[in-house]
């Protein structure tokens, strides 16, 4: 009995509050109910009223009506805190799976001050904020991510209990824009790319006898062939030779270089390697089934590769089918290009 009621209530809310990155609050979409303290307060008022009627005590009548007027005034003030307020999703966030993804919102008050406003999404929330009338305030709401792909909160709750905590007034915003969740980085085993680098890399691999080399400490992700093992045996220090012929040579990060791993694990390996290459400034390219990103370097290139890893095989959330976090996956393992490939 509970689940059908919840589904019906959700459909009613979705019709009343359509998806939008900008939501203005008014009587049409603001809800207000007593809190636990408000219910106890109301019960005490009823008891006081019955006592006053029983004993015909004017002082009890006066106290009951005064406290009742306070309750009604609190109801109007609590509702007015949200009335006229505008909430805008300014920037959906990006981050790695398992982290809290920051979503930046802008609160803009109307004619009245918006006092003690709380934003929350599932288990995450913010401390109460105060927005003066006619002004705006930017806040960042962390949204927890479970897996890679598009991240769109189904509903973000906005609430206030000012002034006395006797009533709570709330509403929701249902964003259209989605954040991105990158695959969780997993240290990648040594593997060889199946992508042909061309003459430039072939020339780089043929400079074993070149005396012009830059010796640097070994970094995670360096190929074992580049390690000076003889020096490691003598000194115990693992160093790598960057030969002159290799300067500017692209290193391909290849999805097909890990045939024994499932798709998500491969993407996690590639995310780790992209992160490492981005920090070191090495030039690299990314090869994904159906998508190739040409070799480049720099933070912008690394961010582009991480976005490609996050969205590979994913569909954008559909507005008419709002699910928690909005991600719908394609059945990648059933695609023709992987028909002969084993699944982990």
mmCIF file of C-alpha atoms in Angstrom:
data_model
loop_
_atom_site.group_PDB
_atom_site.id
_atom_site.type_symbol
_atom_site.label_atom_id
_atom_site.label_comp_id
_atom_site.label_asym_id
_atom_site.label_seq_id
_atom_site.Cartn_x
_atom_site.Cartn_y
_atom_site.Cartn_z
ATOM 1 C CA UNK A 1 0.000 0.000 0.000
ATOM 2 C CA UNK A 2 2.879 2.377 0.739
ATOM 3 C CA UNK A 3 4.765 1.997 -2.559
ATOM 4 C CA UNK A 4 1.775 2.838 -4.830
ATOM 5 C CA UNK A 5 1.071 5.882 -2.677
ATOM 6 C CA UNK A 6 4.681 7.015 -2.966
ATOM 7 C CA UNK A 7 4.676 6.544 -6.745
ATOM 8 C CA UNK A 8 1.458 8.512 -7.065
ATOM 9 C CA UNK A 9 2.818 11.259 -4.825
ATOM 10 C CA UNK A 10 6.056 11.391 -6.873
ATOM 11 C CA UNK A 11 4.106 11.724 -10.121
ATOM 12 C CA UNK A 12 2.031 14.512 -8.587
ATOM 13 C CA UNK A 13 5.176 16.345 -7.469
ATOM 14 C CA UNK A 14 6.793 15.910 -10.903
ATOM 15 C CA UNK A 15 3.756 17.452 -12.584
ATOM 16 C CA UNK A 16 3.670 20.311 -10.113
ATOM 17 C CA UNK A 17 7.431 20.954 -10.273
ATOM 18 C CA UNK A 18 8.705 20.305 -13.828
ATOM 19 C CA UNK A 19 12.396 19.940 -14.538
ATOM 20 C CA UNK A 20 14.229 23.246 -14.815
ATOM 21 C CA UNK A 21 17.595 24.709 -13.827
ATOM 22 C CA UNK A 22 15.783 27.841 -12.602
ATOM 23 C CA UNK A 23 12.969 27.552 -10.065
ATOM 24 C CA UNK A 24 10.952 30.410 -8.581
ATOM 25 C CA UNK A 25 8.950 29.628 -5.449
ATOM 26 C CA UNK A 26 5.393 30.808 -4.882
ATOM 27 C CA UNK A 27 2.127 29.516 -3.457
ATOM 28 C CA UNK A 28 1.900 27.011 -6.329
ATOM 29 C CA UNK A 29 4.981 25.026 -5.327
ATOM 30 C CA UNK A 30 5.613 25.767 -1.629
ATOM 31 C CA UNK A 31 4.499 23.234 0.971
ATOM 32 C CA UNK A 32 4.134 23.903 4.687
ATOM 33 C CA UNK A 33 3.408 21.605 7.640
ATOM 34 C CA UNK A 34 3.972 21.679 11.414
ATOM 35 C CA UNK A 35 7.154 20.127 12.750
ATOM 36 C CA UNK A 36 7.201 17.745 15.723
ATOM 37 C CA UNK A 37 7.552 20.714 18.041
ATOM 38 C CA UNK A 38 4.681 22.438 16.218
ATOM 39 C CA UNK A 39 2.378 19.450 16.727
ATOM 40 C CA UNK A 40 3.144 19.398 20.449
ATOM 41 C CA UNK A 41 2.582 23.165 20.584
ATOM 42 C CA UNK A 42 -0.784 22.800 18.857
ATOM 43 C CA UNK A 43 -1.785 19.956 21.192
ATOM 44 C CA UNK A 44 -0.962 22.136 24.198
ATOM 45 C CA UNK A 45 -3.101 24.933 22.765
ATOM 46 C CA UNK A 46 -6.052 22.546 22.463
ATOM 47 C CA UNK A 47 -5.562 21.369 26.051
ATOM 48 C CA UNK A 48 -5.348 24.976 27.270
ATOM 49 C CA UNK A 49 -8.519 25.862 25.361
ATOM 50 C CA UNK A 50 -10.414 22.927 26.845
ATOM 51 C CA UNK A 51 -9.149 23.857 30.310
ATOM 52 C CA UNK A 52 -10.251 27.457 29.845
ATOM 53 C CA UNK A 53 -13.709 26.326 28.704
ATOM 54 C CA UNK A 54 -13.993 23.957 31.655
ATOM 55 C CA UNK A 55 -13.014 26.489 34.310
ATOM 56 C CA UNK A 56 -14.237 29.617 32.475
ATOM 57 C CA UNK A 57 -10.876 31.255 33.225
ATOM 58 C CA UNK A 58 -10.257 34.467 31.279
ATOM 59 C CA UNK A 59 -6.471 34.344 31.821
ATOM 60 C CA UNK A 60 -6.271 30.892 30.237
ATOM 61 C CA UNK A 61 -8.352 32.164 27.287
ATOM 62 C CA UNK A 62 -6.019 35.124 26.872
ATOM 63 C CA UNK A 63 -2.891 32.947 26.968
ATOM 64 C CA UNK A 64 -4.378 30.451 24.517
ATOM 65 C CA UNK A 65 -5.383 33.088 21.975
ATOM 66 C CA UNK A 66 -2.054 34.927 22.262
ATOM 67 C CA UNK A 67 -0.075 31.730 21.702
ATOM 68 C CA UNK A 68 -2.432 30.795 18.851
ATOM 69 C CA UNK A 69 -1.750 34.186 17.239
ATOM 70 C CA UNK A 70 1.989 33.524 17.570
ATOM 71 C CA UNK A 71 1.507 30.172 15.811
ATOM 72 C CA UNK A 72 -0.427 31.778 12.935
ATOM 73 C CA UNK A 73 2.160 34.564 12.635
ATOM 74 C CA UNK A 74 4.955 31.992 12.538
ATOM 75 C CA UNK A 75 3.129 30.157 9.749
ATOM 76 C CA UNK A 76 2.980 33.306 7.593
ATOM 77 C CA UNK A 77 6.626 34.164 8.286
ATOM 78 C CA UNK A 78 7.844 30.646 7.526
ATOM 79 C CA UNK A 79 5.980 30.639 4.214
ATOM 80 C CA UNK A 80 7.245 34.135 3.355
ATOM 81 C CA UNK A 81 10.864 32.990 3.768
ATOM 82 C CA UNK A 82 10.569 30.942 0.576
ATOM 83 C CA UNK A 83 7.974 33.009 -1.263
ATOM 84 C CA UNK A 84 9.639 35.021 -4.038
ATOM 85 C CA UNK A 85 12.947 33.172 -3.707
ATOM 86 C CA UNK A 86 14.642 32.003 -6.918
ATOM 87 C CA UNK A 87 17.013 29.025 -7.030
ATOM 88 C CA UNK A 88 19.284 28.527 -10.056
ATOM 89 C CA UNK A 89 21.682 25.722 -10.878
ATOM 90 C CA UNK A 90 24.742 27.670 -11.992
ATOM 91 C CA UNK A 91 27.243 24.891 -12.577
ATOM 92 C CA UNK A 92 26.920 21.101 -12.255
ATOM 93 C CA UNK A 93 30.107 19.571 -10.902
ATOM 94 C CA UNK A 94 32.633 16.979 -11.980
ATOM 95 C CA UNK A 95 34.608 14.464 -9.956
ATOM 96 C CA UNK A 96 35.571 10.830 -9.516
ATOM 97 C CA UNK A 97 33.193 8.028 -8.617
ATOM 98 C CA UNK A 98 32.671 7.692 -4.890
ATOM 99 C CA UNK A 99 33.412 11.369 -4.205
ATOM 100 C CA UNK A 100 30.991 14.181 -3.449
ATOM 101 C CA UNK A 101 30.355 16.117 -6.654
ATOM 102 C CA UNK A 102 29.941 19.891 -6.094
ATOM 103 C CA UNK A 103 26.844 21.497 -7.612
ATOM 104 C CA UNK A 104 26.862 25.290 -7.466
ATOM 105 C CA UNK A 105 23.492 26.969 -6.904
ATOM 106 C CA UNK A 106 22.517 30.635 -6.738
ATOM 107 C CA UNK A 107 19.881 31.859 -4.308
ATOM 108 C CA UNK A 108 18.209 35.168 -5.166
ATOM 109 C CA UNK A 109 15.783 36.692 -2.677
ATOM 110 C CA UNK A 110 12.685 38.636 -3.674
ATOM 111 C CA UNK A 111 11.107 41.534 -1.783
ATOM 112 C CA UNK A 112 11.601 39.860 1.601
ATOM 113 C CA UNK A 113 14.677 38.400 3.249
ATOM 114 C CA UNK A 114 15.169 34.653 2.924
ATOM 115 C CA UNK A 115 16.211 33.548 6.401
ATOM 116 C CA UNK A 116 17.667 30.210 7.525
ATOM 117 C CA UNK A 117 17.443 28.521 4.125
ATOM 118 C CA UNK A 118 18.679 24.928 3.945
ATOM 119 C CA UNK A 119 19.602 23.027 0.768
ATOM 120 C CA UNK A 120 19.846 19.253 0.825
ATOM 121 C CA UNK A 121 20.006 16.276 -1.499
ATOM 122 C CA UNK A 122 19.507 12.815 -0.048
ATOM 123 C CA UNK A 123 22.059 12.492 2.783
ATOM 124 C CA UNK A 124 24.088 15.638 2.021
ATOM 125 C CA UNK A 125 23.126 19.142 3.041
ATOM 126 C CA UNK A 126 24.341 22.651 3.819
ATOM 127 C CA UNK A 127 24.259 24.845 6.872
ATOM 128 C CA UNK A 128 21.422 27.416 6.926
ATOM 129 C CA UNK A 129 22.129 30.560 4.901
ATOM 130 C CA UNK A 130 20.560 34.019 4.945
ATOM 131 C CA UNK A 131 19.907 35.998 1.736
ATOM 132 C CA UNK A 132 18.991 39.680 1.994
ATOM 133 C CA UNK A 133 16.114 40.991 -0.094
ATOM 134 C CA UNK A 134 17.069 41.757 -3.700
ATOM 135 C CA UNK A 135 20.478 40.102 -3.348
ATOM 136 C CA UNK A 136 21.916 36.764 -4.412
ATOM 137 C CA UNK A 137 24.187 34.220 -2.798
ATOM 138 C CA UNK A 138 26.111 31.311 -4.350
ATOM 139 C CA UNK A 139 26.284 28.040 -2.440
ATOM 140 C CA UNK A 140 27.875 24.692 -3.291
ATOM 141 C CA UNK A 141 25.930 21.527 -2.520
ATOM 142 C CA UNK A 142 27.902 18.244 -2.465
ATOM 143 C CA UNK A 143 26.049 15.380 -4.165
ATOM 144 C CA UNK A 144 27.304 11.869 -3.531
ATOM 145 C CA UNK A 145 28.210 9.773 -6.582
ATOM 146 C CA UNK A 146 28.083 5.995 -6.733
ATOM 147 C CA UNK A 147 29.368 5.210 -10.222
ATOM 148 C CA UNK A 148 30.672 6.935 -13.324
ATOM 149 C CA UNK A 149 28.437 8.641 -15.864
ATOM 150 C CA UNK A 150 25.992 11.500 -15.803
ATOM 151 C CA UNK A 151 24.952 12.691 -12.367
ATOM 152 C CA UNK A 152 21.640 14.506 -12.079
ATOM 153 C CA UNK A 153 19.916 14.716 -8.695
ATOM 154 C CA UNK A 154 16.303 13.733 -8.990
ATOM 155 C CA UNK A 155 15.244 16.449 -6.538
ATOM 156 C CA UNK A 156 17.102 19.061 -4.500
ATOM 157 C CA UNK A 157 15.164 20.094 -1.407
ATOM 158 C CA UNK A 158 15.009 23.671 -0.133
ATOM 159 C CA UNK A 159 13.597 24.212 3.335
ATOM 160 C CA UNK A 160 13.221 26.736 6.146
ATOM 161 C CA UNK A 161 11.910 26.499 9.730
ATOM 162 C CA UNK A 162 12.379 30.118 10.743
ATOM 163 C CA UNK A 163 11.340 31.757 13.068
ATOM 164 C CA UNK A 164 10.453 29.325 15.876
ATOM 165 C CA UNK A 165 10.865 25.894 14.345
ATOM 166 C CA UNK A 166 7.156 25.205 14.822
ATOM 167 C CA UNK A 167 6.527 24.834 11.086
ATOM 168 C CA UNK A 168 8.615 23.829 8.110
ATOM 169 C CA UNK A 169 8.164 25.236 4.638
ATOM 170 C CA UNK A 170 9.810 23.436 1.756
ATOM 171 C CA UNK A 171 9.909 22.814 -1.959
ATOM 172 C CA UNK A 172 12.159 21.193 -4.550
ATOM 173 C CA UNK A 173 14.101 21.994 -7.668
ATOM 174 C CA UNK A 174 14.499 19.279 -10.312
ATOM 175 C CA UNK A 175 17.579 20.145 -12.389
ATOM 176 C CA UNK A 176 17.902 19.510 -16.105
ATOM 177 C CA UNK A 177 21.700 19.850 -16.336
ATOM 178 C CA UNK A 178 23.876 16.938 -15.308
ATOM 179 C CA UNK A 179 27.257 16.700 -13.672
ATOM 180 C CA UNK A 180 29.913 14.193 -14.732
ATOM 181 C CA UNK A 181 31.407 11.407 -12.669
ATOM 182 C CA UNK A 182 34.760 10.094 -13.867
ATOM 183 C CA UNK A 183 35.723 6.438 -13.367
ATOM 184 C CA UNK A 184 37.374 5.731 -10.048
ATOM 185 C CA UNK A 185 41.148 5.606 -10.736
ATOM 186 C CA UNK A 186 42.693 2.161 -10.259
ATOM 187 C CA UNK A 187 46.489 1.690 -10.637
ATOM 188 C CA UNK A 188 46.963 0.192 -14.068
ATOM 189 C CA UNK A 189 49.154 -2.828 -14.776
ATOM 190 C CA UNK A 190 51.778 -2.583 -17.464
ATOM 191 C CA UNK A 191 50.247 -3.014 -20.914
ATOM 192 C CA UNK A 192 51.122 -2.275 -24.511
ATOM 193 C CA UNK A 193 48.956 -0.189 -26.760
ATOM 194 C CA UNK A 194 47.566 -1.680 -29.959
ATOM 195 C CA UNK A 195 47.560 1.737 -31.627
ATOM 196 C CA UNK A 196 50.230 2.343 -34.238
ATOM 197 C CA UNK A 197 52.179 5.470 -33.314
ATOM 198 C CA UNK A 198 53.711 5.910 -36.748
ATOM 199 C CA UNK A 199 57.254 6.838 -37.722
ATOM 200 C CA UNK A 200 57.757 9.200 -34.796
ATOM 201 C CA UNK A 201 57.409 6.488 -32.153
ATOM 202 C CA UNK A 202 59.303 3.952 -34.211
ATOM 203 C CA UNK A 203 62.195 6.375 -34.354
ATOM 204 C CA UNK A 204 61.869 6.948 -30.609
ATOM 205 C CA UNK A 205 62.166 3.232 -29.917
ATOM 206 C CA UNK A 206 65.284 2.919 -32.080
ATOM 207 C CA UNK A 207 67.501 5.305 -30.121
ATOM 208 C CA UNK A 208 68.878 2.763 -27.656
ATOM 209 C CA UNK A 209 72.412 3.861 -28.479
ATOM 210 C CA UNK A 210 71.691 7.584 -28.360
ATOM 211 C CA UNK A 211 73.867 9.387 -25.832
ATOM 212 C CA UNK A 212 71.529 12.382 -25.529
ATOM 213 C CA UNK A 213 69.150 11.364 -22.757
ATOM 214 C CA UNK A 214 67.452 13.007 -19.819
ATOM 215 C CA UNK A 215 67.622 10.837 -16.686
ATOM 216 C CA UNK A 216 64.688 11.226 -14.311
ATOM 217 C CA UNK A 217 63.148 9.197 -11.426
ATOM 218 C CA UNK A 218 60.687 6.477 -12.317
ATOM 219 C CA UNK A 219 57.007 7.502 -12.213
ATOM 220 C CA UNK A 220 53.901 5.359 -11.948
ATOM 221 C CA UNK A 221 52.876 4.288 -15.463
ATOM 222 C CA UNK A 222 56.366 4.316 -17.044
ATOM 223 C CA UNK A 223 57.072 1.270 -19.179
ATOM 224 C CA UNK A 224 59.578 -1.222 -17.788
ATOM 225 C CA UNK A 225 61.609 -1.109 -21.035
ATOM 226 C CA UNK A 226 62.511 2.487 -20.265
ATOM 227 C CA UNK A 227 63.966 1.715 -16.828
ATOM 228 C CA UNK A 228 67.793 1.607 -16.551
ATOM 229 C CA UNK A 229 67.957 -1.768 -14.860
ATOM 230 C CA UNK A 230 71.756 -1.931 -14.717
ATOM 231 C CA UNK A 231 71.851 1.319 -12.776
ATOM 232 C CA UNK A 232 69.047 0.023 -10.560
ATOM 233 C CA UNK A 233 71.120 -3.105 -9.801
ATOM 234 C CA UNK A 234 74.149 -0.963 -8.870
ATOM 235 C CA UNK A 235 72.511 1.865 -6.927
ATOM 236 C CA UNK A 236 69.029 0.626 -6.026
ATOM 237 C CA UNK A 237 67.512 3.766 -7.604
ATOM 238 C CA UNK A 238 64.921 3.248 -10.312
ATOM 239 C CA UNK A 239 65.411 5.867 -13.023
ATOM 240 C CA UNK A 240 64.069 6.277 -16.545
ATOM 241 C CA UNK A 241 65.845 7.619 -19.626
ATOM 242 C CA UNK A 242 63.930 10.125 -21.743
ATOM 243 C CA UNK A 243 65.802 9.857 -25.018
ATOM 244 C CA UNK A 244 66.155 12.848 -27.252
ATOM 245 C CA UNK A 245 64.265 11.077 -30.001
ATOM 246 C CA UNK A 246 61.288 10.601 -27.713
ATOM 247 C CA UNK A 247 60.675 14.281 -27.008
ATOM 248 C CA UNK A 248 57.119 15.026 -28.118
ATOM 249 C CA UNK A 249 56.339 11.384 -28.899
ATOM 250 C CA UNK A 250 52.734 10.494 -28.024
ATOM 251 C CA UNK A 251 51.921 7.598 -25.725
ATOM 252 C CA UNK A 252 48.571 6.081 -26.517
ATOM 253 C CA UNK A 253 46.267 5.030 -23.702
ATOM 254 C CA UNK A 254 44.365 2.176 -25.258
ATOM 255 C CA UNK A 255 41.079 0.600 -24.136
ATOM 256 C CA UNK A 256 42.032 -2.634 -25.934
ATOM 257 C CA UNK A 257 45.314 -2.989 -24.060
ATOM 258 C CA UNK A 258 43.596 -4.831 -21.184
ATOM 259 C CA UNK A 259 41.759 -7.759 -22.826
ATOM 260 C CA UNK A 260 41.262 -9.688 -19.579
ATOM 261 C CA UNK A 261 39.475 -6.909 -17.680
ATOM 262 C CA UNK A 262 35.846 -5.868 -17.828
ATOM 263 C CA UNK A 263 34.858 -2.563 -19.330
ATOM 264 C CA UNK A 264 34.527 -0.595 -16.099
ATOM 265 C CA UNK A 265 37.906 -1.790 -14.839
ATOM 266 C CA UNK A 266 39.532 -0.794 -18.126
ATOM 267 C CA UNK A 267 38.046 2.678 -17.822
ATOM 268 C CA UNK A 268 39.360 2.899 -14.256
ATOM 269 C CA UNK A 269 42.840 1.941 -15.475
ATOM 270 C CA UNK A 270 42.659 4.597 -18.178
ATOM 271 C CA UNK A 271 41.409 7.218 -15.705
ATOM 272 C CA UNK A 272 44.430 6.498 -13.506
ATOM 273 C CA UNK A 273 46.810 6.830 -16.454
ATOM 274 C CA UNK A 274 45.149 10.035 -17.684
ATOM 275 C CA UNK A 275 45.500 11.485 -14.196
ATOM 276 C CA UNK A 276 49.186 10.585 -14.064
ATOM 277 C CA UNK A 277 49.915 11.892 -17.557
ATOM 278 C CA UNK A 278 48.034 15.107 -16.812
ATOM 279 C CA UNK A 279 50.128 15.746 -13.698
ATOM 280 C CA UNK A 280 53.442 15.027 -15.447
ATOM 281 C CA UNK A 281 52.606 17.006 -18.587
ATOM 282 C CA UNK A 282 53.414 14.090 -20.914
ATOM 283 C CA UNK A 283 51.832 14.116 -24.353
ATOM 284 C CA UNK A 284 49.371 11.271 -24.864
ATOM 285 C CA UNK A 285 46.337 10.189 -26.828
ATOM 286 C CA UNK A 286 43.267 8.179 -25.841
ATOM 287 C CA UNK A 287 41.797 5.321 -27.856
ATOM 288 C CA UNK A 288 38.253 4.209 -26.984
ATOM 289 C CA UNK A 289 35.951 2.058 -29.115
ATOM 290 C CA UNK A 290 34.201 4.487 -31.418
ATOM 291 C CA UNK A 291 36.151 7.488 -30.177
ATOM 292 C CA UNK A 292 39.759 8.609 -30.553
ATOM 293 C CA UNK A 293 41.240 11.695 -28.909
ATOM 294 C CA UNK A 294 44.397 12.799 -30.682
ATOM 295 C CA UNK A 295 47.631 13.175 -28.681
ATOM 296 C CA UNK A 296 48.062 16.389 -26.761
ATOM 297 C CA UNK A 297 49.139 17.546 -23.320
ATOM 298 C CA UNK A 298 48.040 19.887 -20.568
ATOM 299 C CA UNK A 299 45.208 20.065 -18.013
ATOM 300 C CA UNK A 300 42.538 20.840 -20.636
ATOM 301 C CA UNK A 301 43.467 17.727 -22.617
ATOM 302 C CA UNK A 302 43.420 15.562 -19.481
ATOM 303 C CA UNK A 303 39.979 16.941 -18.524
ATOM 304 C CA UNK A 304 38.685 16.198 -22.025
ATOM 305 C CA UNK A 305 39.906 12.608 -21.782
ATOM 306 C CA UNK A 306 38.337 12.144 -18.342
ATOM 307 C CA UNK A 307 35.002 13.428 -19.671
ATOM 308 C CA UNK A 308 35.229 10.965 -22.558
ATOM 309 C CA UNK A 309 35.844 8.133 -20.090
ATOM 310 C CA UNK A 310 32.934 9.265 -17.923
ATOM 311 C CA UNK A 311 30.405 9.374 -20.772
ATOM 312 C CA UNK A 312 31.569 6.382 -22.818
ATOM 313 C CA UNK A 313 28.626 4.043 -23.287
ATOM 314 C CA UNK A 314 26.291 6.334 -21.307
ATOM 315 C CA UNK A 315 23.130 8.105 -22.416
ATOM 316 C CA UNK A 316 22.185 11.530 -21.164
ATOM 317 C CA UNK A 317 19.392 11.480 -18.567
ATOM 318 C CA UNK A 318 15.964 11.744 -20.118
ATOM 319 C CA UNK A 319 13.645 14.410 -18.781
ATOM 320 C CA UNK A 320 10.546 12.233 -18.933
ATOM 321 C CA UNK A 321 12.118 9.318 -17.063
ATOM 322 C CA UNK A 322 13.649 10.846 -13.949
ATOM 323 C CA UNK A 323 15.594 8.294 -11.960
ATOM 324 C CA UNK A 324 17.795 8.806 -8.880
ATOM 325 C CA UNK A 325 20.960 10.376 -10.267
ATOM 326 C CA UNK A 326 19.492 10.055 -13.779
ATOM 327 C CA UNK A 327 21.959 7.616 -15.336
ATOM 328 C CA UNK A 328 20.823 5.103 -17.903
ATOM 329 C CA UNK A 329 23.387 2.642 -19.205
ATOM 330 C CA UNK A 330 23.595 1.119 -22.650
ATOM 331 C CA UNK A 331 24.034 -2.657 -22.792
ATOM 332 C CA UNK A 332 27.647 -2.321 -23.935
ATOM 333 C CA UNK A 333 28.406 -6.004 -23.622
ATOM 334 C CA UNK A 334 25.722 -6.829 -26.214
ATOM 335 C CA UNK A 335 27.069 -4.520 -28.902
ATOM 336 C CA UNK A 336 28.325 -6.240 -32.067
ATOM 337 C CA UNK A 337 31.890 -5.004 -31.713
ATOM 338 C CA UNK A 338 32.249 -6.936 -28.453
ATOM 339 C CA UNK A 339 30.391 -10.066 -29.532
ATOM 340 C CA UNK A 340 33.559 -12.125 -29.482
ATOM 341 C CA UNK A 341 35.077 -10.535 -26.382
ATOM 342 C CA UNK A 342 34.916 -12.213 -23.001
ATOM 343 C CA UNK A 343 33.055 -10.603 -20.164
ATOM 344 C CA UNK A 344 34.447 -10.394 -16.648
#
